CSV table of C-alpha atoms in Angstrom, one decimal:
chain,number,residue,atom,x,y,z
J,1,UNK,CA,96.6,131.5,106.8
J,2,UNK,CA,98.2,131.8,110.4
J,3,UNK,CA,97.3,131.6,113.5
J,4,UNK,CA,97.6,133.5,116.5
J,5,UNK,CA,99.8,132.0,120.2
J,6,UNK,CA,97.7,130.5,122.6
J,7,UNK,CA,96.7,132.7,125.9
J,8,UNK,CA,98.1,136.0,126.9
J,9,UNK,CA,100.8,136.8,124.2
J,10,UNK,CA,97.6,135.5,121.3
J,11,UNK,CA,95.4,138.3,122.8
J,12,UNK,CA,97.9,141.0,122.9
J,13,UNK,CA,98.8,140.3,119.1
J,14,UNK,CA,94.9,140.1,118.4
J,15,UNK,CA,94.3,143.9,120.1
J,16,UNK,CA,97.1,145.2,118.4
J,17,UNK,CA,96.1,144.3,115.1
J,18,UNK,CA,92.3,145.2,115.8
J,19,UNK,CA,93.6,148.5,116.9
J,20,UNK,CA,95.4,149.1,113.7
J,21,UNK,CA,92.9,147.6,111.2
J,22,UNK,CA,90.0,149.8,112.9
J,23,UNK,CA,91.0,152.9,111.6
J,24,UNK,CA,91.1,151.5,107.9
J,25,UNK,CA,87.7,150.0,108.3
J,26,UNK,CA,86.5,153.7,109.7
J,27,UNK,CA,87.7,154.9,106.4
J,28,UNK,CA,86.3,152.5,104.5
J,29,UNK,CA,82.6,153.3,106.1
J,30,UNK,CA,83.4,156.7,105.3
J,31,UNK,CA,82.6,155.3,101.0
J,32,UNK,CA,78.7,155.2,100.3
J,33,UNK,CA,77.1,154.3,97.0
J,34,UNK,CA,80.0,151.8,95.9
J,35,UNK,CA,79.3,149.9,93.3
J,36,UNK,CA,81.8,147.8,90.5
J,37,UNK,CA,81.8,148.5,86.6
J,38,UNK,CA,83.1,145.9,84.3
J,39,UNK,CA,84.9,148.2,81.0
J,40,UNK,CA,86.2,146.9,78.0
J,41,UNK,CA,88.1,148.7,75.1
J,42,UNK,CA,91.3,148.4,73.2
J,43,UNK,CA,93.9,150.2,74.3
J,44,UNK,CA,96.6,150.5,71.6
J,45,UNK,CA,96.8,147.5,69.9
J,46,UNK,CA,95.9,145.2,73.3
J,47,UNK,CA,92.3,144.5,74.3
J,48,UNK,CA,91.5,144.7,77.9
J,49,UNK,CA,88.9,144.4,79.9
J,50,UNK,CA,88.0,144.1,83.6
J,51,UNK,CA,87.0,145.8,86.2
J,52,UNK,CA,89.0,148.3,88.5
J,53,UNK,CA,87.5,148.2,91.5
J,54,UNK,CA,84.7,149.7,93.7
J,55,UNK,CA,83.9,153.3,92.4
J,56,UNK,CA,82.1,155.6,94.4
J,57,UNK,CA,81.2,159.3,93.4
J,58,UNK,CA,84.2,159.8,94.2
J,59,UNK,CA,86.2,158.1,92.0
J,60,UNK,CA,87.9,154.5,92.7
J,61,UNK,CA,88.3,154.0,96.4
J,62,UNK,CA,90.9,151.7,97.5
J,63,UNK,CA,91.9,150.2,100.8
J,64,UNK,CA,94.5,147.9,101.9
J,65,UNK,CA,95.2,146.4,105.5
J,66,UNK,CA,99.0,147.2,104.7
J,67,UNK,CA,101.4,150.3,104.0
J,68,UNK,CA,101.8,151.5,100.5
J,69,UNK,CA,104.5,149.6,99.3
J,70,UNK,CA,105.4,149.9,95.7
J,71,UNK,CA,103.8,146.8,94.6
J,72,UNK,CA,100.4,148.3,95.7
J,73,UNK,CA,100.7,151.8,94.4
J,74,UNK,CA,102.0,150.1,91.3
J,75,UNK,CA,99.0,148.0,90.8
J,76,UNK,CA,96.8,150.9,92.0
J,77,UNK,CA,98.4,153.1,89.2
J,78,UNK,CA,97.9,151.0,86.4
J,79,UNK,CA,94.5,150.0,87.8
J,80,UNK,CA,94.3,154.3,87.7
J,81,UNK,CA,94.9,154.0,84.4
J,82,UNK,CA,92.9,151.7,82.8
J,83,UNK,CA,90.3,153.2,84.3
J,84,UNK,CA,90.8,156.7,83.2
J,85,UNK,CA,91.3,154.9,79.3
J,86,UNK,CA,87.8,153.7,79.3
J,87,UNK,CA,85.6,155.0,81.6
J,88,UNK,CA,82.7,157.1,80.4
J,89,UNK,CA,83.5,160.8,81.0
J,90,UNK,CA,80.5,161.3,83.1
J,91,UNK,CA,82.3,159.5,85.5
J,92,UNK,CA,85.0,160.4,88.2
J,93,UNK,CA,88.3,159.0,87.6
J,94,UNK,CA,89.8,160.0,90.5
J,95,UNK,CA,91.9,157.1,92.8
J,96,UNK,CA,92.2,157.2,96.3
J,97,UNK,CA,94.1,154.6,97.9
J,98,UNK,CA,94.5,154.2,101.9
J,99,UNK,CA,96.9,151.8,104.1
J,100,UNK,CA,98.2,151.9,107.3
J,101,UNK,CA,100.1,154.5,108.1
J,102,UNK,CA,103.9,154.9,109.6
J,103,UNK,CA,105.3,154.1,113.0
J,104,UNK,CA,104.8,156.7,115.3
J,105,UNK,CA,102.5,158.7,112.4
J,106,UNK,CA,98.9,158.6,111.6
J,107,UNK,CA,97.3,155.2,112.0
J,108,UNK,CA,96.2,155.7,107.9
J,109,UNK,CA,98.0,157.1,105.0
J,110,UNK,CA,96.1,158.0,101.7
J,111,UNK,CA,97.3,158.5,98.0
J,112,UNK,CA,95.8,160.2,95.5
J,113,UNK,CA,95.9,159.7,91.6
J,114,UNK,CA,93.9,162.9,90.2
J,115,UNK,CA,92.1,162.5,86.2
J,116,UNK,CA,94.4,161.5,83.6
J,117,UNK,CA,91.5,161.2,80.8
J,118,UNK,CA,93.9,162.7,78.4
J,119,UNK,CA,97.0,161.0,79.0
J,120,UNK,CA,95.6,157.4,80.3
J,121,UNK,CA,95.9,156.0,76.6
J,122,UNK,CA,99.1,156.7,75.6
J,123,UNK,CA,100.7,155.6,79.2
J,124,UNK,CA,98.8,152.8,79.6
J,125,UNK,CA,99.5,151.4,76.3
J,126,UNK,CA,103.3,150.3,76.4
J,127,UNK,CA,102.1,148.9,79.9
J,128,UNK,CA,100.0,146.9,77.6
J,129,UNK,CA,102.5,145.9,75.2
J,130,UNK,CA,105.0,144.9,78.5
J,131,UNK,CA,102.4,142.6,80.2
J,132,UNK,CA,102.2,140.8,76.8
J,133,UNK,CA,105.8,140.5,76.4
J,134,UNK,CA,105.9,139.5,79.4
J,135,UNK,CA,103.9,136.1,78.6
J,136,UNK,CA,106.7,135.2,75.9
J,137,UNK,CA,109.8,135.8,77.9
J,138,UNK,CA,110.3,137.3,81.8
J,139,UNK,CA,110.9,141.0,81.9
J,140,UNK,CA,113.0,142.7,84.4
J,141,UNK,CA,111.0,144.9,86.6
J,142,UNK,CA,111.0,144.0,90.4
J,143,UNK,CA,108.3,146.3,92.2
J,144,UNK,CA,109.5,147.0,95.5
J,145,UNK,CA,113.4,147.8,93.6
J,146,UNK,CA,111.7,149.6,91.1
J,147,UNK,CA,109.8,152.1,93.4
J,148,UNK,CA,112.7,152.3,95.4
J,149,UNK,CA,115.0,153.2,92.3
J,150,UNK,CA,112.5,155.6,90.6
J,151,UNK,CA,112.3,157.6,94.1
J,152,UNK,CA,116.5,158.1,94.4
J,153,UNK,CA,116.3,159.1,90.6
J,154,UNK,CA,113.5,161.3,91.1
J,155,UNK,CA,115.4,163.6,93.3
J,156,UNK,CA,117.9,164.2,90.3
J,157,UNK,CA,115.2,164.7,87.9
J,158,UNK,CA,115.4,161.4,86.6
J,159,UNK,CA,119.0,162.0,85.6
J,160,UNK,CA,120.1,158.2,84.3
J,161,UNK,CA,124.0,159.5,83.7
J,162,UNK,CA,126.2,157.0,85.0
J,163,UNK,CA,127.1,159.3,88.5
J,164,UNK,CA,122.7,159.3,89.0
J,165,UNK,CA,122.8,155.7,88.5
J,166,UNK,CA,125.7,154.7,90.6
J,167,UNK,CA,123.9,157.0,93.7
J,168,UNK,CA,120.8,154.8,93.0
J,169,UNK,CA,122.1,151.5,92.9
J,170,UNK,CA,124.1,152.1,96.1
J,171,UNK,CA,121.0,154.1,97.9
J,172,UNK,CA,120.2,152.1,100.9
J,173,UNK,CA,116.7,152.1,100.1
J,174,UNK,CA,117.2,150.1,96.7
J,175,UNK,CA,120.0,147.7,98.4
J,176,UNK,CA,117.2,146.5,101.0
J,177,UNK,CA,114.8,146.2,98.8
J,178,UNK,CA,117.0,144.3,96.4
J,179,UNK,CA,119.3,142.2,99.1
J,180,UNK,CA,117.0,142.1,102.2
J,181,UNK,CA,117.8,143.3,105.1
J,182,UNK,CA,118.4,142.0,109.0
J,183,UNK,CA,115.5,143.1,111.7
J,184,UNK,CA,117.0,141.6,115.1
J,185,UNK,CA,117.9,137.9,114.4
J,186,UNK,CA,115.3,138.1,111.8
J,187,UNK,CA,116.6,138.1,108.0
J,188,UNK,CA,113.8,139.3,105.5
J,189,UNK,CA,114.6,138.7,101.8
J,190,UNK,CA,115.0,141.1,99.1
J,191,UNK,CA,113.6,140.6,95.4
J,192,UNK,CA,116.7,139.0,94.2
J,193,UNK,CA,116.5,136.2,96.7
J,194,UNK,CA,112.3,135.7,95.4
J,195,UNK,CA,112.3,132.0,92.9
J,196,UNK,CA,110.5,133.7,90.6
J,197,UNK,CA,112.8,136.6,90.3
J,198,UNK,CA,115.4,134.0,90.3
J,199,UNK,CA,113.9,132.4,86.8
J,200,UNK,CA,114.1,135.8,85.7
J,201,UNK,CA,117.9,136.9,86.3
J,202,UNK,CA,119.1,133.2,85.6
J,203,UNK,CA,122.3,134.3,88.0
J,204,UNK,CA,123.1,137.3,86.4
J,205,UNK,CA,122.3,140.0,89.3
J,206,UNK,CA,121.4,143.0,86.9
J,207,UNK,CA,122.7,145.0,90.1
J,208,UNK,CA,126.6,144.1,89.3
J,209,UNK,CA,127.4,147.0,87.4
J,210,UNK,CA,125.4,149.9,85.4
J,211,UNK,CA,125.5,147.8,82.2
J,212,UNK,CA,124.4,145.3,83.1
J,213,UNK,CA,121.1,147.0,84.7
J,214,UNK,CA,120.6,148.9,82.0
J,215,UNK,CA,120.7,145.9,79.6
J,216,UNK,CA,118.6,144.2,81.5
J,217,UNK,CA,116.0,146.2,81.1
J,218,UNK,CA,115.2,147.1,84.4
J,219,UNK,CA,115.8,151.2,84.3
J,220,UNK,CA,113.5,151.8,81.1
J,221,UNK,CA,110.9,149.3,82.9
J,222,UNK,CA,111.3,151.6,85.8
J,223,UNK,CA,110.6,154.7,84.3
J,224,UNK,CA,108.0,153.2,82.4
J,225,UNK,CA,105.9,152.8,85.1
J,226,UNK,CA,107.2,155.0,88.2
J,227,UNK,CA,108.2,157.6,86.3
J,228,UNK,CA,104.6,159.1,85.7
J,229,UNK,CA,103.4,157.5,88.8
J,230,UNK,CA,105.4,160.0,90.5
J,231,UNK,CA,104.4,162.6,89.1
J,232,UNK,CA,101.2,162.0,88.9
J,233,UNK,CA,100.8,160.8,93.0
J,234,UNK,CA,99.6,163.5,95.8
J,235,UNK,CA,98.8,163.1,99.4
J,236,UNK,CA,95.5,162.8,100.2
J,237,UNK,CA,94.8,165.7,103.2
């Protein structure tokens, strides 16, 4: 928890980020009748339960004082999905998720995952099977990379020849989110410098060559989850 300068330049900072979180509270008054719901079912061979957040009659209504990074539209995704696996189909399954918007843009963005009743079993299942993997041995899939990846192969179709892959590996996008990058005199860290990350790759950047990502694992974890995120994503009007 931080805390804001003393005097003149601690006031400024405060106004300007009243100024930007007013707009997402606006939104968030603009939600009646919320209310949680706790669902339980086996999806696959995993049983999960939980609950995915406040549900209007609108669907699930999300709102974060931040922009829509991949980590959050990953989370709100899978969150998407397990909702549309066992909800009862009385029930909206629509997911709306809003953040601040982009410099010089509208104060608020908004995302959209429309009904995937149908399809939420069978794509949220492996997603299952990864998270319990995952508790044996680390898996190699890096949100902010991943999202960044999936979005320079989605321009190709997905295309995961060895010419795709090289484009996306050297796509500046995917190298900052990856490396870092330099704002000023200020250095912000990729993924690759995070100690978790670090536990994960043991000193082997997947990102030396295309074998190597591949056998990582990182490309199939990609398209595992971004893949139908993508498609699956609209902007909210």
């Amino acid at each position: 928890m931080g805390r804001l300068p003393f005097g003149e330049k601690g006031q400024t900072e405060f106004r300007r980020i009243w100024n930007s979180a007013e707009p997402l509270a606006a939104e968030a008054r603009k939600s009646s009748n919320m209310k949680s719901m706790t669902l339980s079912g086996r999806v696959g061979t995993v049983r999960i339960s939980g609950s995915p957040g406040s549900i209007t009659d609108q669907g699930i209504r999300l709102v974060t004082y931040g922009r829509l990074t991949g980590p959050r539209l990953i989370r709100a995704w899978i969150c998407h999905l397990f909702f549309n696996a066992l909800a009862p189909d009385s029930v909206n399954t629509t997911t709306r998720i809003t953040g601040l918007g982009e410099p010089n843009g509208s104060p608020v963005a908004t995302l959209e995952f429309c009904p995937v009743k149908d399809q939420a079993e069978p794509l949220l299942a492996p997603l299952a099977e990864l998270a319990l993997e995952a508790r044996l041995r680390p898996v190699c899939l890096f949100p902010k990379t991943a999202w960044a990846f999936a979005r320079v192969l989605a321009k190709n179709e997905f295309d995961t020849g060895s010419r795709s892959m090289a484009r996306a590996m050297a796509d500046y996008s995917v190298r900052q989110a990856w490396l870092g990058r330099r704002i000023g005199s200020q250095i912000i860290p990729g993924e690759a410098h995070d100690r978790y990350n670090a536990l994960v790759i043991q000193g082997h950047d997947p990102f030396d060559s295309i074998n190597a990502l591949v056998e990582s694992g990182f490309v199939s974890h990609t398209l595992l989850v971004c893949r139908p995120l993508l498609a699956h994503m609209a902007a909210h009007p």
